[in-house]
Coordinates of C-alpha atoms in Angstrom, one line a residue:
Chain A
X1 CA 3.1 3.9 12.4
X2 CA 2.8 0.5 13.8
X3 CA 2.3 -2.4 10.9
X4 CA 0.1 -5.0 10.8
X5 CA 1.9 -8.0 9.4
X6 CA 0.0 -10.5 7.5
X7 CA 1.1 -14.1 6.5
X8 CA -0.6 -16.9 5.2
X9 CA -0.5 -20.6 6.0
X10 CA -0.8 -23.2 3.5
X11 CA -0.7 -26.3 5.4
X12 CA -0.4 -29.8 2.9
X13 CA -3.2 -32.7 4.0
X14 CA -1.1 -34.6 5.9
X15 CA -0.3 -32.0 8.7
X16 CA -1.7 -33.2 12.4
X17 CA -3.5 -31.0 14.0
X18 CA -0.9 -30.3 16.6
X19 CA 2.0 -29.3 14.1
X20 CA -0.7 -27.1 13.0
X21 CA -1.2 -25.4 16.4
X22 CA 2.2 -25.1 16.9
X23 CA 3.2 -23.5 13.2
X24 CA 0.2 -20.7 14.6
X25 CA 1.7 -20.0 17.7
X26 CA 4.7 -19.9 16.3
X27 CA 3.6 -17.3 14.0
X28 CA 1.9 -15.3 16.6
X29 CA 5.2 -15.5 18.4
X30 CA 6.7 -13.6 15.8
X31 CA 4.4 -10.8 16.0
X32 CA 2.5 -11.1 12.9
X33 CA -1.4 -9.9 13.8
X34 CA -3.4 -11.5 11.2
X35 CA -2.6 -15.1 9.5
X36 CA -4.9 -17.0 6.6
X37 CA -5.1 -20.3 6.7
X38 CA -5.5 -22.0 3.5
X39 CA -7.6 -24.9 2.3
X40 CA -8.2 -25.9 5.6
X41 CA -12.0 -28.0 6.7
X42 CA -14.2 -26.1 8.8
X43 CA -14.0 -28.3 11.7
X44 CA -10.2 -27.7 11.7
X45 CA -10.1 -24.2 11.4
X46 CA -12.9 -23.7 13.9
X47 CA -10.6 -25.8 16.6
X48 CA -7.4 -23.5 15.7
X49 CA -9.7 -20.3 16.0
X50 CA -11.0 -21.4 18.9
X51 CA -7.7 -21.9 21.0
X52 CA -5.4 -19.3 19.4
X53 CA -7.7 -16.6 18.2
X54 CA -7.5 -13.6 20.7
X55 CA -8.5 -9.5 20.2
X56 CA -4.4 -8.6 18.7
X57 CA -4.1 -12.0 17.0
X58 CA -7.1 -12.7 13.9
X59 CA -7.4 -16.1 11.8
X60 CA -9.3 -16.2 8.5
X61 CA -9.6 -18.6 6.0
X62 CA -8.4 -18.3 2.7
X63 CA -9.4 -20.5 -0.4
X64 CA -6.6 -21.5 -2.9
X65 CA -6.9 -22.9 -6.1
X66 CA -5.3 -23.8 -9.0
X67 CA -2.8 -26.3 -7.6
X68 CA -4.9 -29.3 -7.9
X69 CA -7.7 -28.5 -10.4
X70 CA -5.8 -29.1 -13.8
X71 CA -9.4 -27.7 -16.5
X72 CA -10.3 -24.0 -15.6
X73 CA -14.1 -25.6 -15.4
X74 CA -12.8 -27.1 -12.4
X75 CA -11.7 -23.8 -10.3
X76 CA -15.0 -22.6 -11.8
X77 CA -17.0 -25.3 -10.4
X78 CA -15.0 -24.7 -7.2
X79 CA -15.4 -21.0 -6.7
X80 CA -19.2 -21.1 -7.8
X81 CA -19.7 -23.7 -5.2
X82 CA -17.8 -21.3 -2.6
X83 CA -18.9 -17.8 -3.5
X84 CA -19.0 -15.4 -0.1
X85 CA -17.4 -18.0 2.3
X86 CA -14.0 -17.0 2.0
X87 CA -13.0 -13.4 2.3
X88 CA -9.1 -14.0 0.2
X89 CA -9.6 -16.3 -3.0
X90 CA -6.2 -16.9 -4.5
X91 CA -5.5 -19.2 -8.0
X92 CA -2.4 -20.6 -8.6
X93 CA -1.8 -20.1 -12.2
X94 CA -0.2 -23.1 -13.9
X95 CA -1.0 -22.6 -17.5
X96 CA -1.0 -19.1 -19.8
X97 CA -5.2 -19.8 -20.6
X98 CA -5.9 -19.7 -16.5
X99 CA -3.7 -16.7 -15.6
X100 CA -5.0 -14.8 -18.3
X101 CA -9.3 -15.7 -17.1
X102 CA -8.3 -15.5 -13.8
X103 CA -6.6 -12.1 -14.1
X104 CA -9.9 -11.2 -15.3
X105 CA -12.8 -12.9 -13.2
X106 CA -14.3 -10.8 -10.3
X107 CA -14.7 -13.4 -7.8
X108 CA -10.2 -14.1 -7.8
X109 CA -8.2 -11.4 -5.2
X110 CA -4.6 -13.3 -5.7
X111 CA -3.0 -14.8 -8.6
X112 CA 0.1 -16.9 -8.0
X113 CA 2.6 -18.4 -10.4
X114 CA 4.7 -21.2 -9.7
X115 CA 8.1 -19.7 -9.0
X116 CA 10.1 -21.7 -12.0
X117 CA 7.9 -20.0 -14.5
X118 CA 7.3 -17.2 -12.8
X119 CA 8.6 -14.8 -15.8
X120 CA 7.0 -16.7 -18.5
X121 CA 3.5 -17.0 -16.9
X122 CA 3.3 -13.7 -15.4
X123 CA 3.4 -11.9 -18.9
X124 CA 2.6 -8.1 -20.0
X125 CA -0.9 -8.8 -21.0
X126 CA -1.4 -10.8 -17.7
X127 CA 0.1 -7.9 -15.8
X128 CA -2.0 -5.4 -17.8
X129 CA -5.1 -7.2 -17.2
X130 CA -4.2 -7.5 -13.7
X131 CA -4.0 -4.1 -12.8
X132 CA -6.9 -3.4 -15.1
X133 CA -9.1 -5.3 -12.5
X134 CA -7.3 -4.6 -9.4
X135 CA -5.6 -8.5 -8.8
X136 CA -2.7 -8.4 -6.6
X137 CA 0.7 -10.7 -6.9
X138 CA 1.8 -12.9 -4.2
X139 CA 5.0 -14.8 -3.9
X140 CA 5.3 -17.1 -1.6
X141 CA 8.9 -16.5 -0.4
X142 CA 9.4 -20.0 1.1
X143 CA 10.3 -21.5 -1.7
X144 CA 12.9 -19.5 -2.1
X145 CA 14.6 -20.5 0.9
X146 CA 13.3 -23.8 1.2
X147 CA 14.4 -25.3 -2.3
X148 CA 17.9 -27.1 -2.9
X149 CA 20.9 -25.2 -3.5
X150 CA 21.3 -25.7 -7.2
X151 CA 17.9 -24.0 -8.2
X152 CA 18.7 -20.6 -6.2
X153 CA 20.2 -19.1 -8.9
X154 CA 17.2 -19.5 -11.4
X155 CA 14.4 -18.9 -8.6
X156 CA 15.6 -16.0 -7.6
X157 CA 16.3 -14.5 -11.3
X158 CA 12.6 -15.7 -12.5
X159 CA 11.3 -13.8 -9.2
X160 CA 13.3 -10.9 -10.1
X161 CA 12.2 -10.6 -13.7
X162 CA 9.1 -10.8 -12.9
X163 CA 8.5 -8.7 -10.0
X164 CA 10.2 -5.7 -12.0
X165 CA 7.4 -6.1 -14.2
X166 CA 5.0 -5.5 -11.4
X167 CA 6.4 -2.8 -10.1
X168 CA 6.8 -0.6 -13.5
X169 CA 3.0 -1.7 -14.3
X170 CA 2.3 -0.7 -10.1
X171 CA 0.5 -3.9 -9.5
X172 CA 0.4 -4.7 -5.7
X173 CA 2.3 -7.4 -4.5
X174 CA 2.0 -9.5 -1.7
X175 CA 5.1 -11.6 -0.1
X176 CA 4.2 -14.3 2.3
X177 CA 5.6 -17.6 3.5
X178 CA 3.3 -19.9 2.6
X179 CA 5.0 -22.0 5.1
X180 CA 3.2 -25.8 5.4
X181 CA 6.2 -26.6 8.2
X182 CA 6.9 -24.8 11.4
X183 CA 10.7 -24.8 10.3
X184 CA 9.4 -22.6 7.4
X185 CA 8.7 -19.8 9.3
X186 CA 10.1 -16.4 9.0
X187 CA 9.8 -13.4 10.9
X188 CA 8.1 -10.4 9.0
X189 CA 11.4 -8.4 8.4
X190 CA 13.5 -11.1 7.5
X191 CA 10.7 -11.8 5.0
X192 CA 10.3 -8.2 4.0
X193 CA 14.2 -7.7 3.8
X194 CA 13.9 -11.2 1.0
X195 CA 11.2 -8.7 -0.9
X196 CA 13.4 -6.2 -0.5
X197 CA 16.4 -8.1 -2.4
X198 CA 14.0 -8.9 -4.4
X199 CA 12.5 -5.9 -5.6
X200 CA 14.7 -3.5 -4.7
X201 CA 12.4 -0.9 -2.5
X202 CA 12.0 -1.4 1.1
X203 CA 9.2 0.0 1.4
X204 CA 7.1 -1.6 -1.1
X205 CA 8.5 -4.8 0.4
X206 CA 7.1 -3.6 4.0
X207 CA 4.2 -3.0 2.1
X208 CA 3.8 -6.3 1.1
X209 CA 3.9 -7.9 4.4
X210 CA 1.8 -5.6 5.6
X211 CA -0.3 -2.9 4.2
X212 CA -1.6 -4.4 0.6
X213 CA -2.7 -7.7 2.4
X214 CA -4.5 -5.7 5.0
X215 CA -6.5 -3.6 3.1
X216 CA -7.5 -6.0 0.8
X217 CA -8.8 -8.4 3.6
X218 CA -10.7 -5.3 5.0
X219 CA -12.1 -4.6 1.8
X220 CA -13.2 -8.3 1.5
X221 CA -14.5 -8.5 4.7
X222 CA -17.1 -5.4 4.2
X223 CA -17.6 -7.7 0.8
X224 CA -19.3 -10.9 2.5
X225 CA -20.8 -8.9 5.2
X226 CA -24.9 -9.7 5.2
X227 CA -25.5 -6.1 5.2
X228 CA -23.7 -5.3 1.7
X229 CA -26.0 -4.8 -1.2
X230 CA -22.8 -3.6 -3.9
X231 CA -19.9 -1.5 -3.9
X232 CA -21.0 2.1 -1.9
X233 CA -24.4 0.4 -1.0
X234 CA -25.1 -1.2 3.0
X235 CA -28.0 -1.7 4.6
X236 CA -28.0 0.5 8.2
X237 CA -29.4 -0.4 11.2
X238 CA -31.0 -3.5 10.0
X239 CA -32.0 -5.3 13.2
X240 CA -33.6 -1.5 14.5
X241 CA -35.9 -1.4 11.5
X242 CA -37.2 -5.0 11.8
X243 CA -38.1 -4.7 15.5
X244 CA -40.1 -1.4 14.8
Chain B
X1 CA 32.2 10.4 -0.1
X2 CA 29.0 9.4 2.3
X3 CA 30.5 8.0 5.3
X4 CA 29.5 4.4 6.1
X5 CA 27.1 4.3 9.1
X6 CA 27.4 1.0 10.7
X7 CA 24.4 -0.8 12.5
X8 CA 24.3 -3.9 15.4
X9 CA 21.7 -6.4 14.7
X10 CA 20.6 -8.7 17.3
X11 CA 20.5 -12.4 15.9
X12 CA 19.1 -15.1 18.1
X13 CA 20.2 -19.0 17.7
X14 CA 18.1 -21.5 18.1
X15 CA 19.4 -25.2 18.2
X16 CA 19.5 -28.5 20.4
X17 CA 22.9 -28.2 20.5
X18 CA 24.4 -25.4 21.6
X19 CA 26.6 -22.9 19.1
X20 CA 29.8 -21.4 20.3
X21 CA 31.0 -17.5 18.8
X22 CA 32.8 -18.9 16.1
X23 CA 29.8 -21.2 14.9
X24 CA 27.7 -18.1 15.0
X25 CA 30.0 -16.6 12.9
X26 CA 30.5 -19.3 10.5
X27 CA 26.9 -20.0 10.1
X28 CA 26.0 -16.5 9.2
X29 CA 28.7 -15.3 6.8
X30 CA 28.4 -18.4 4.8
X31 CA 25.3 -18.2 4.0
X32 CA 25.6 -14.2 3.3
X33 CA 28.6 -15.4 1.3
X34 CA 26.9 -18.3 -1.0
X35 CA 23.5 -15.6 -1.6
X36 CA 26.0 -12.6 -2.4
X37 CA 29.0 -13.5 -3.2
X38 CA 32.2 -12.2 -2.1
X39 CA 31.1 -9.2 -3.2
X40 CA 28.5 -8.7 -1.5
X41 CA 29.8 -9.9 1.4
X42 CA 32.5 -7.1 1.3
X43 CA 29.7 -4.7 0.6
X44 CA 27.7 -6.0 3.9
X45 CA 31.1 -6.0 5.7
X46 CA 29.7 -8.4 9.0
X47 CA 31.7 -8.7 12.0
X48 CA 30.5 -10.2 15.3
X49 CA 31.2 -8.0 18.6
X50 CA 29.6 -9.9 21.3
X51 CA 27.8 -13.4 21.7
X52 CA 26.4 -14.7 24.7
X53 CA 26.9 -18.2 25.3
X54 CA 24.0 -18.7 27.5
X55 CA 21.2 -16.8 25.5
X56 CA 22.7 -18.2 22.7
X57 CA 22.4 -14.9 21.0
X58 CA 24.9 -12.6 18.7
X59 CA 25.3 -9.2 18.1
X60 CA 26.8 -8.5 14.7
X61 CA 28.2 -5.1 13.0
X62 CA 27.4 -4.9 9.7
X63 CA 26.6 -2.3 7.6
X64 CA 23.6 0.4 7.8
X65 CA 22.9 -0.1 3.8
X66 CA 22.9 -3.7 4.3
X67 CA 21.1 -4.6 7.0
X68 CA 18.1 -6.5 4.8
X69 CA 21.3 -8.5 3.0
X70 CA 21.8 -10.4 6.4
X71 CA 18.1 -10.5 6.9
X72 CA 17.9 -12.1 4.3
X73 CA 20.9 -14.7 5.0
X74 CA 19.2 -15.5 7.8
X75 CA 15.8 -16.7 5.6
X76 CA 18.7 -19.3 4.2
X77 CA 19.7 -21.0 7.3
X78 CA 18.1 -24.5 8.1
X79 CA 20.9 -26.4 9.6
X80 CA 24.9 -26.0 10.8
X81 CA 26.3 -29.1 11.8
X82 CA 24.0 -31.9 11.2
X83 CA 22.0 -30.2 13.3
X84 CA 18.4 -28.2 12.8
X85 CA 19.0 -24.3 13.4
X86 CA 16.8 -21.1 13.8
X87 CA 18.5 -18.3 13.3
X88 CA 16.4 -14.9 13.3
X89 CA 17.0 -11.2 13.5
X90 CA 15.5 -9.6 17.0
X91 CA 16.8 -6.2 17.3
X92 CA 18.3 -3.4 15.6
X93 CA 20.2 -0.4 16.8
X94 CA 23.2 2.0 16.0
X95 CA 25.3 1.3 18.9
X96 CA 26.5 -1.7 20.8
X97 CA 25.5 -0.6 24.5
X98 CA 21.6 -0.1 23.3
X99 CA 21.8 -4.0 21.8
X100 CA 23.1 -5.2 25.3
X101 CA 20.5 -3.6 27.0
X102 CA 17.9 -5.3 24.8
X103 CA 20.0 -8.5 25.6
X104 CA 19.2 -7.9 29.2
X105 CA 15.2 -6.5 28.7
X106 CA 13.3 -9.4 30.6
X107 CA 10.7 -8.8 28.0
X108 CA 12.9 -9.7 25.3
X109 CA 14.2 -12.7 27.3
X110 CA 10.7 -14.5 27.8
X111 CA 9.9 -13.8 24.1
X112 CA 12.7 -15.6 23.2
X113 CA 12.4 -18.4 25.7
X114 CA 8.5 -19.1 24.3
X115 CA 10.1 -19.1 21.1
X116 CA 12.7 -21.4 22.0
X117 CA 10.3 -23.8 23.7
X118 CA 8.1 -24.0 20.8
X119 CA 10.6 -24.6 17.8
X120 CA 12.8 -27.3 20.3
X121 CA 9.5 -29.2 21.3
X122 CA 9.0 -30.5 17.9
X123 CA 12.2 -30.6 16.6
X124 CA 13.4 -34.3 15.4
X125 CA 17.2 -35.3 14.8
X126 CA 18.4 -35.1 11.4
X127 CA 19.4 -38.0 9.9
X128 CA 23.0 -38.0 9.4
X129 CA 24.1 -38.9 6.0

């Protein structure tokens, strides 16, 4: 079975276009097939699209929140505003009150923790409620190997905590760089074989780069099609029935 | 007692200046050492059989249970000498001969070359401290 590897983008404001081009080709040059690009303007993305999108290599957009907004009323706000535009919405959880609502609220696919407080944030309740309405966990594994040498020790231990939670309660979990820089890219294996350290099963780690991330994009995607009424319901042969 | 299988990994360098064998070396075991410890190291049990100057690329025994421990010493490695450095696992097979023959793939070559071209174009020096 061939994989699909998946891995997101979250390029910072200041990034020039170009850096941006390259950090996609460069992640097309490691044989990933699908890449989300996250909180990027339209006009941007439609450029990157544009030049690098071709029929083995698929952009989408992805919208993150969390980071920024400090008052849950914010991301609110934010996601109301954006409803069916984006086909991944990930939170970045900073506080124990916006895990727990955004473990909970339809409209979220990914919840992120920030990796220092990964253990304490990512909780049994948060975990339960999680897998009660089918979240997934994402780490993104580039701060991992990005950060300085004296806080190894504790990222990796929070991460490891944490993600043995997810993996007795079965909640899927997604590893990704979230690279902003092209030096922060990782080939799928390498990042897969980090996973693996970290949660100790390589193939739920494969999984990760892979499978889970691809069939919830597919899933999302039949979501914000024009044609979907609700879950089992589409409308068939739309443009056949208006022209008779 | 399970006999330990060993497996060749194909690791590709990537730097403005170039690395000799015993860089390669050095690079790579340190940072298996300072994730796993001694240990670990032991346990992963790296040796480098061939390295070709030219390609600037390595092929490493280690062993078959521990393959995703030098993976993931790779992630780790940003820079070897004052100097910005790629380092990233190609290929993997159970015997030597198999990994040459990938060395010498022309497939495998341009791949690399793109690669090569697009982390060097933007690469700036490192400020030396």
């Amino acid at each position: 079975m061939v994989r699909i590897f998946v891995d997101t983008l979250s390029p910072n404001q200041y990034i020039s276009e170009t850096e941006l081009a390259t950090c996609v080709k460069l992640v097309k040059a490691f044989n990933f097939s699908v890449i989300w690009i996250s909180n990027l303007s339209n006009h941007l993305f439609d450029q990157i699209k544009k030049k690098n999108q071709t029929k083995n290599f698929l952009i989408y957009p992805r919208l993150d929140l969390g980071a920024k907004q400090e008052k849950k009323e914010d991301i609110i706000f934010l996601l109301r505003q954006n409803r069916r535009e984006y086909p991944v919405i990930g939170i970045e959880c900073l506080t124990p009150d916006i895990a727990a609502w955004a473990a909970q609220d339809n409209r979220v696919d990914i919840l992120k923790f920030p990796v220092l407080q990964f253990n304490r944030l990512f909780s049994l309740s948060v975990a339960n409620l999680m897998l009660k309405f089918n979240k997934s966990l994402e780490v993104p594994l580039s701060t991992l190997y990005t950060s300085s040498e004296r806080v190894h020790i504790p990222l990796i231990r929070e991460t490891r905590l944490a993600l043995a939670r997810a993996v007795k309660k079965g909640i899927p979990i997604i590893f990704s760089s979230s690279s902003s820089k092209v030096r922060d890219q990782r080939n799928p294996l390498e990042l897969a074989a980090l996973g693996q350290i970290l949660c100790l099963d390589s193939q739920k780690a494969l999984d990760g780069v892979s499978t889970i991330p691809n069939t919830l994009l597919e899933g999302n995607l039949k979501k914000i099609d024009p044609n979907y009424i609700m879950p089992g319901v589409f409308r068939l042969n739309f443009d056949q029935n208006e022209e008779e | 007692m399970i006999k330990e299988r060993s497996r060749y990994i194909v690791i590709r360098f990537i730097s403005s200046s170039p690395m000799n064998e015993r860089e390669a070396w050095k690079a790579v075991s340190l940072e298996i050492r300072k994730i796993f410890g001694v240990y670990g190291a032991a346990r992963v049990g790296l040796y480098l059989s061939y390295f070709d100057f030219e390609l600037q690329t390595g092929i490493f025994r280690s062993s078959h249970n521990c393959i995703s421990h030098v993976r993931t010493g790779l992630c780790y490695i940003h820079k070897y000498n004052n100097h910005y450095l790629y380092a990233f696992s190609d290929y993997v097979s159970g015997t030597l001969k198999k990994c040459k023959e990938y060395l010498k793939n022309p497939k495998s070559q341009t791949a690399y070359s793109s690669l090569r071209q697009l982390l060097l174009k933007q690469e700036k020096p490192l400020k030396t401290q």
